[in-house]
mmCIF file of C-alpha atoms in Angstrom:
data_model
loop_
_atom_site.group_PDB
_atom_site.id
_atom_site.type_symbol
_atom_site.label_atom_id
_atom_site.label_comp_id
_atom_site.label_asym_id
_atom_site.label_seq_id
_atom_site.Cartn_x
_atom_site.Cartn_y
_atom_site.Cartn_z
ATOM 1 C CA UNK A 1 16.557 31.538 20.016
ATOM 2 C CA UNK A 2 14.207 32.103 22.921
ATOM 3 C CA UNK A 3 14.980 34.577 25.704
ATOM 4 C CA UNK A 4 17.264 32.870 28.234
ATOM 5 C CA UNK A 5 17.739 34.728 31.534
ATOM 6 C CA UNK A 6 20.938 33.921 33.454
ATOM 7 C CA UNK A 7 21.700 35.140 36.948
ATOM 8 C CA UNK A 8 25.059 36.705 37.746
ATOM 9 C CA UNK A 9 25.881 33.781 39.999
ATOM 10 C CA UNK A 10 25.416 31.443 37.023
ATOM 11 C CA UNK A 11 27.747 33.261 34.608
ATOM 12 C CA UNK A 12 30.067 30.248 34.543
ATOM 13 C CA UNK A 13 27.195 28.136 33.228
ATOM 14 C CA UNK A 14 26.547 30.214 30.107
ATOM 15 C CA UNK A 15 27.730 27.620 27.587
ATOM 16 C CA UNK A 16 25.985 24.794 29.423
ATOM 17 C CA UNK A 17 22.731 26.780 29.529
ATOM 18 C CA UNK A 18 22.885 27.530 25.802
ATOM 19 C CA UNK A 19 23.606 23.906 24.904
ATOM 20 C CA UNK A 20 20.830 22.697 27.191
ATOM 21 C CA UNK A 21 18.316 25.110 25.669
ATOM 22 C CA UNK A 22 19.301 24.106 22.125
ATOM 23 C CA UNK A 23 18.986 20.430 23.071
ATOM 24 C CA UNK A 24 15.511 21.038 24.500
ATOM 25 C CA UNK A 25 14.384 22.982 21.435
ATOM 26 C CA UNK A 26 15.673 20.257 19.122
ATOM 27 C CA UNK A 27 13.842 17.576 21.121
ATOM 28 C CA UNK A 28 10.619 19.587 21.046
ATOM 29 C CA UNK A 29 10.832 19.954 17.259
ATOM 30 C CA UNK A 30 11.242 16.191 16.898
ATOM 31 C CA UNK A 31 8.283 15.513 19.192
ATOM 32 C CA UNK A 32 6.098 17.779 17.047
ATOM 33 C CA UNK A 33 6.790 15.745 13.887
ATOM 34 C CA UNK A 34 3.538 14.067 12.714
ATOM 35 C CA UNK A 35 5.179 10.626 12.455
ATOM 36 C CA UNK A 36 6.882 10.811 15.842
ATOM 37 C CA UNK A 37 6.119 7.801 18.017
ATOM 38 C CA UNK A 38 3.464 6.214 15.780
ATOM 39 C CA UNK A 39 5.041 2.775 15.662
ATOM 40 C CA UNK A 40 6.626 2.885 19.111
ATOM 41 C CA UNK A 41 3.264 3.613 20.730
ATOM 42 C CA UNK A 42 2.197 0.133 19.590
ATOM 43 C CA UNK A 43 5.560 -1.484 20.331
ATOM 44 C CA UNK A 44 5.480 -0.220 23.922
ATOM 45 C CA UNK A 45 2.236 -2.085 24.703
ATOM 46 C CA UNK A 46 4.034 -5.432 24.983
ATOM 47 C CA UNK A 47 7.629 -6.325 25.765
ATOM 48 C CA UNK A 48 7.331 -9.195 23.280
ATOM 49 C CA UNK A 49 7.456 -6.615 20.485
ATOM 50 C CA UNK A 50 11.137 -6.016 21.274
ATOM 51 C CA UNK A 51 12.074 -9.400 22.722
ATOM 52 C CA UNK A 52 14.950 -9.860 20.243
ATOM 53 C CA UNK A 53 16.855 -6.689 21.146
ATOM 54 C CA UNK A 54 19.315 -8.377 23.516
ATOM 55 C CA UNK A 55 19.072 -12.082 22.670
ATOM 56 C CA UNK A 56 18.143 -12.132 18.974
ATOM 57 C CA UNK A 57 15.749 -15.048 19.554
ATOM 58 C CA UNK A 58 13.992 -16.285 16.392
ATOM 59 C CA UNK A 59 15.340 -13.281 14.481
ATOM 60 C CA UNK A 60 17.887 -13.296 11.655
ATOM 61 C CA UNK A 61 20.591 -10.671 11.245
ATOM 62 C CA UNK A 62 18.833 -9.382 8.122
ATOM 63 C CA UNK A 63 15.579 -8.843 10.012
ATOM 64 C CA UNK A 64 17.468 -7.273 12.919
ATOM 65 C CA UNK A 65 18.984 -4.706 10.554
ATOM 66 C CA UNK A 66 15.576 -4.066 8.976
ATOM 67 C CA UNK A 67 13.380 -3.481 12.015
ATOM 68 C CA UNK A 68 15.115 -0.368 13.380
ATOM 69 C CA UNK A 69 14.910 1.550 10.119
ATOM 70 C CA UNK A 70 11.340 0.346 9.545
ATOM 71 C CA UNK A 71 10.009 1.379 12.956
ATOM 72 C CA UNK A 72 11.609 4.808 12.577
ATOM 73 C CA UNK A 73 10.277 5.081 8.986
ATOM 74 C CA UNK A 74 13.783 5.614 7.585
ATOM 75 C CA UNK A 75 13.710 3.042 4.773
ATOM 76 C CA UNK A 76 14.710 4.183 1.292
ATOM 77 C CA UNK A 77 11.282 4.477 -0.313
ATOM 78 C CA UNK A 78 10.336 7.106 -2.880
ATOM 79 C CA UNK A 79 7.786 8.723 -0.578
ATOM 80 C CA UNK A 80 10.372 9.058 2.214
ATOM 81 C CA UNK A 81 12.617 11.497 0.349
ATOM 82 C CA UNK A 82 11.084 14.976 0.803
ATOM 83 C CA UNK A 83 14.374 16.655 -0.143
ATOM 84 C CA UNK A 84 13.888 15.487 -3.737
ATOM 85 C CA UNK A 85 11.465 18.178 -4.845
ATOM 86 C CA UNK A 86 10.902 16.900 -8.384
ATOM 87 C CA UNK A 87 11.586 13.206 -7.809
ATOM 88 C CA UNK A 88 9.238 10.381 -8.715
ATOM 89 C CA UNK A 89 7.265 9.450 -5.580
ATOM 90 C CA UNK A 90 4.905 6.923 -7.194
ATOM 91 C CA UNK A 91 4.835 3.292 -6.079
ATOM 92 C CA UNK A 92 7.085 1.077 -8.181
ATOM 93 C CA UNK A 93 4.935 -1.986 -7.421
ATOM 94 C CA UNK A 94 1.516 -0.774 -8.612
ATOM 95 C CA UNK A 95 -0.065 1.988 -10.679
ATOM 96 C CA UNK A 96 -2.586 3.061 -8.044
ATOM 97 C CA UNK A 97 -0.500 5.005 -5.515
ATOM 98 C CA UNK A 98 1.273 8.310 -6.085
ATOM 99 C CA UNK A 99 3.226 8.192 -2.816
ATOM 100 C CA UNK A 100 5.365 5.142 -2.054
ATOM 101 C CA UNK A 101 5.389 4.791 1.732
ATOM 102 C CA UNK A 102 6.025 1.872 4.069
ATOM 103 C CA UNK A 103 2.345 1.517 5.139
ATOM 104 C CA UNK A 104 1.301 1.326 1.474
ATOM 105 C CA UNK A 105 4.057 -1.085 0.529
ATOM 106 C CA UNK A 106 3.444 -3.535 3.383
ATOM 107 C CA UNK A 107 -0.341 -3.320 3.731
ATOM 108 C CA UNK A 108 -1.945 -1.964 0.570
ATOM 109 C CA UNK A 109 0.213 -2.475 -2.507
ATOM 110 C CA UNK A 110 -0.487 -5.901 -4.065
ATOM 111 C CA UNK A 111 -2.667 -8.828 -3.030
ATOM 112 C CA UNK A 112 -0.347 -11.802 -2.524
ATOM 113 C CA UNK A 113 -2.910 -14.518 -1.772
ATOM 114 C CA UNK A 114 -6.507 -15.085 -0.669
ATOM 115 C CA UNK A 115 -8.051 -17.516 1.802
ATOM 116 C CA UNK A 116 -10.956 -19.791 0.901
ATOM 117 C CA UNK A 117 -14.453 -18.311 1.145
ATOM 118 C CA UNK A 118 -16.989 -19.551 3.710
ATOM 119 C CA UNK A 119 -20.499 -18.532 4.700
ATOM 120 C CA UNK A 120 -23.305 -16.924 2.686
ATOM 121 C CA UNK A 121 -21.362 -13.710 1.982
ATOM 122 C CA UNK A 122 -18.165 -15.456 0.881
ATOM 123 C CA UNK A 123 -15.923 -13.995 3.593
ATOM 124 C CA UNK A 124 -12.491 -15.489 4.207
ATOM 125 C CA UNK A 125 -11.554 -16.044 7.866
ATOM 126 C CA UNK A 126 -8.145 -17.580 8.522
ATOM 127 C CA UNK A 127 -9.298 -20.424 10.752
ATOM 128 C CA UNK A 128 -12.542 -21.917 12.063
ATOM 129 C CA UNK A 129 -12.071 -24.249 15.037
ATOM 130 C CA UNK A 130 -14.655 -26.160 17.065
ATOM 131 C CA UNK A 131 -13.740 -27.108 20.637
ATOM 132 C CA UNK A 132 -16.580 -28.925 22.339
ATOM 133 C CA UNK A 133 -19.676 -26.773 21.905
ATOM 134 C CA UNK A 134 -17.739 -23.627 21.063
ATOM 135 C CA UNK A 135 -16.827 -22.479 17.553
ATOM 136 C CA UNK A 136 -14.085 -19.878 17.167
ATOM 137 C CA UNK A 137 -13.890 -17.860 13.957
ATOM 138 C CA UNK A 138 -10.256 -16.753 14.110
ATOM 139 C CA UNK A 139 -8.841 -14.121 11.802
ATOM 140 C CA UNK A 140 -5.321 -12.735 12.036
ATOM 141 C CA UNK A 141 -4.981 -9.079 11.136
ATOM 142 C CA UNK A 142 -1.668 -7.321 10.510
ATOM 143 C CA UNK A 143 -2.336 -3.564 10.460
ATOM 144 C CA UNK A 144 0.423 -1.005 10.140
ATOM 145 C CA UNK A 145 1.454 0.618 13.420
ATOM 146 C CA UNK A 146 -0.233 4.012 13.042
ATOM 147 C CA UNK A 147 -0.605 4.544 16.802
ATOM 148 C CA UNK A 148 -2.509 2.123 19.022
ATOM 149 C CA UNK A 149 -5.877 3.318 17.717
ATOM 150 C CA UNK A 150 -5.060 1.483 14.474
ATOM 151 C CA UNK A 151 -5.084 -1.811 16.418
ATOM 152 C CA UNK A 152 -8.454 -1.006 17.992
ATOM 153 C CA UNK A 153 -9.913 -0.081 14.599
ATOM 154 C CA UNK A 154 -8.586 -3.280 13.023
ATOM 155 C CA UNK A 155 -10.066 -5.401 15.825
ATOM 156 C CA UNK A 156 -13.477 -3.745 15.529
ATOM 157 C CA UNK A 157 -13.482 -4.112 11.740
ATOM 158 C CA UNK A 158 -12.834 -7.859 12.065
ATOM 159 C CA UNK A 159 -15.634 -8.248 14.621
ATOM 160 C CA UNK A 160 -18.071 -6.482 12.302
ATOM 161 C CA UNK A 161 -16.830 -8.225 9.163
ATOM 162 C CA UNK A 162 -17.412 -11.756 10.462
ATOM 163 C CA UNK A 163 -20.429 -11.096 12.702
ATOM 164 C CA UNK A 164 -22.743 -12.648 10.091
ATOM 165 C CA UNK A 165 -20.901 -15.979 10.463
ATOM 166 C CA UNK A 166 -21.962 -16.339 14.111
ATOM 167 C CA UNK A 167 -25.490 -17.593 13.290
ATOM 168 C CA UNK A 168 -24.014 -19.622 10.395
ATOM 169 C CA UNK A 169 -21.912 -21.676 12.837
ATOM 170 C CA UNK A 170 -24.283 -21.511 15.823
ATOM 171 C CA UNK A 171 -25.948 -24.841 15.026
ATOM 172 C CA UNK A 172 -26.530 -28.007 17.045
ATOM 173 C CA UNK A 173 -26.247 -26.086 20.285
ATOM 174 C CA UNK A 174 -22.858 -24.573 19.445
ATOM 175 C CA UNK A 175 -21.843 -21.079 20.500
ATOM 176 C CA UNK A 176 -19.830 -19.163 17.891
ATOM 177 C CA UNK A 177 -17.612 -16.131 18.438
ATOM 178 C CA UNK A 178 -15.235 -14.030 16.354
ATOM 179 C CA UNK A 179 -11.632 -13.884 17.610
ATOM 180 C CA UNK A 180 -9.380 -11.266 15.967
ATOM 181 C CA UNK A 181 -5.646 -11.744 16.523
ATOM 182 C CA UNK A 182 -3.765 -8.485 15.968
ATOM 183 C CA UNK A 183 -0.031 -8.288 15.225
ATOM 184 C CA UNK A 184 1.491 -5.116 13.786
ATOM 185 C CA UNK A 185 3.263 -5.188 10.426
ATOM 186 C CA UNK A 186 6.464 -4.113 12.197
ATOM 187 C CA UNK A 187 6.283 -6.849 14.820
ATOM 188 C CA UNK A 188 4.113 -5.266 17.536
ATOM 189 C CA UNK A 189 2.068 -7.638 19.694
ATOM 190 C CA UNK A 190 -1.403 -6.547 20.851
ATOM 191 C CA UNK A 191 -1.823 -7.579 24.482
ATOM 192 C CA UNK A 192 -5.598 -7.925 23.973
ATOM 193 C CA UNK A 193 -4.920 -11.170 22.086
ATOM 194 C CA UNK A 194 -3.908 -12.852 25.332
ATOM 195 C CA UNK A 195 -7.421 -13.024 26.819
ATOM 196 C CA UNK A 196 -8.399 -15.734 24.321
ATOM 197 C CA UNK A 197 -5.016 -17.402 23.902
ATOM 198 C CA UNK A 198 -4.458 -17.959 27.635
ATOM 199 C CA UNK A 199 -7.543 -20.188 27.674
ATOM 200 C CA UNK A 200 -6.019 -22.572 25.145
ATOM 201 C CA UNK A 201 -2.267 -22.588 25.834
ATOM 202 C CA UNK A 202 0.007 -22.446 28.846
ATOM 203 C CA UNK A 203 1.494 -19.151 29.932
ATOM 204 C CA UNK A 204 5.028 -20.365 29.197
ATOM 205 C CA UNK A 205 4.115 -21.348 25.644
ATOM 206 C CA UNK A 206 2.181 -18.103 25.167
ATOM 207 C CA UNK A 207 5.353 -16.148 25.952
ATOM 208 C CA UNK A 208 7.164 -18.156 23.290
ATOM 209 C CA UNK A 209 4.213 -17.730 20.919
ATOM 210 C CA UNK A 210 4.470 -13.936 21.322
ATOM 211 C CA UNK A 211 8.100 -14.016 20.239
ATOM 212 C CA UNK A 212 7.509 -16.365 17.315
ATOM 213 C CA UNK A 213 4.663 -14.246 15.944
ATOM 214 C CA UNK A 214 6.502 -10.925 16.258
ATOM 215 C CA UNK A 215 9.687 -12.278 14.684
ATOM 216 C CA UNK A 216 7.800 -14.059 11.892
ATOM 217 C CA UNK A 217 5.829 -10.947 10.948
ATOM 218 C CA UNK A 218 9.034 -8.903 10.867
ATOM 219 C CA UNK A 219 10.629 -11.584 8.684
ATOM 220 C CA UNK A 220 7.780 -11.404 6.159
ATOM 221 C CA UNK A 221 7.683 -7.596 6.225
ATOM 222 C CA UNK A 222 11.394 -7.524 5.490
ATOM 223 C CA UNK A 223 10.934 -9.979 2.587
ATOM 224 C CA UNK A 224 8.054 -7.925 1.157
ATOM 225 C CA UNK A 225 10.129 -4.744 1.390
ATOM 226 C CA UNK A 226 13.216 -6.269 -0.244
ATOM 227 C CA UNK A 227 11.175 -7.825 -3.045
ATOM 228 C CA UNK A 228 9.338 -4.537 -3.587
ATOM 229 C CA UNK A 229 12.551 -2.522 -3.887
ATOM 230 C CA UNK A 230 14.761 -5.005 -5.767
ATOM 231 C CA UNK A 231 12.223 -6.978 -7.778
ATOM 232 C CA UNK A 232 13.852 -10.259 -6.689
ATOM 233 C CA UNK A 233 11.501 -12.927 -5.341
ATOM 234 C CA UNK A 234 12.124 -13.545 -1.635
ATOM 235 C CA UNK A 235 9.800 -16.475 -0.955
ATOM 236 C CA UNK A 236 7.896 -19.273 -2.684
ATOM 237 C CA UNK A 237 4.174 -19.807 -2.169
ATOM 238 C CA UNK A 238 3.643 -23.548 -1.722
ATOM 239 C CA UNK A 239 0.060 -23.314 -0.435
ATOM 240 C CA UNK A 240 -2.868 -24.827 -2.307
ATOM 241 C CA UNK A 241 -5.501 -22.088 -2.566
ATOM 242 C CA UNK A 242 -7.909 -24.298 -4.535
ATOM 243 C CA UNK A 243 -8.767 -26.696 -1.679
ATOM 244 C CA UNK A 244 -12.495 -26.887 -0.822
ATOM 245 C CA UNK A 245 -13.919 -24.993 2.186
ATOM 246 C CA UNK A 246 -13.686 -26.788 5.522
ATOM 247 C CA UNK A 247 -16.592 -26.979 7.949
ATOM 248 C CA UNK A 248 -16.243 -26.264 11.646
ATOM 249 C CA UNK A 249 -16.622 -29.925 12.542
ATOM 250 C CA UNK A 250 -14.032 -31.153 10.067
ATOM 251 C CA UNK A 251 -11.665 -28.348 11.057
ATOM 252 C CA UNK A 252 -11.755 -29.475 14.658
ATOM 253 C CA UNK A 253 -10.911 -33.051 13.646
ATOM 254 C CA UNK A 254 -7.912 -32.056 11.529
#
């Protein structure tokens, strides 16, 4: 307990002063925790990240129960139980990780599917769209919310990763550009996405698009977590990964 001076005129406030000091000390200890505020720093950048709090739009009850524990990193994973000194902390989904944490489980554990390869280096962007004389190489990235710097790093990595495709698609007078779309694994929307999206959709639909993306990512994160912990399949992959690569021109016509 720190030294707490109390004036004689405040002797009736002794208990209040002690409680207030203890409350302040407890809050300061929480703020000093390394994980404190990592996810919420990203969530706070856009109100769309918490759009479902009062209305529940596009969000199931199961996802609603999941997101609070996930954003506070309170899910029952082996790496989240420091009180078990001799417990097994290894990942139950792979043999490569000795500490089962939520970032590993959602973003690093097992490859679920791969996109088709395009370009000379065989990279796999999510979508290539040609609108007039502009070609957009769009790639959606879902990093874990490890403070907002993780979003900036993910965006820069995508720009560098697909930079070699710009001359590949800059033919016949077309101008190509790489467009990263960043959404956090726990449903955080990056407001920097809006600069591109506002050029191609109305503001009213963009607001709805924010909500759909955040809720859908949370839905998939919840399914991945449940399947990881229980071993029961939560979704069926109906996509055809063997289809041939699509050119920019044919993509714009589809």
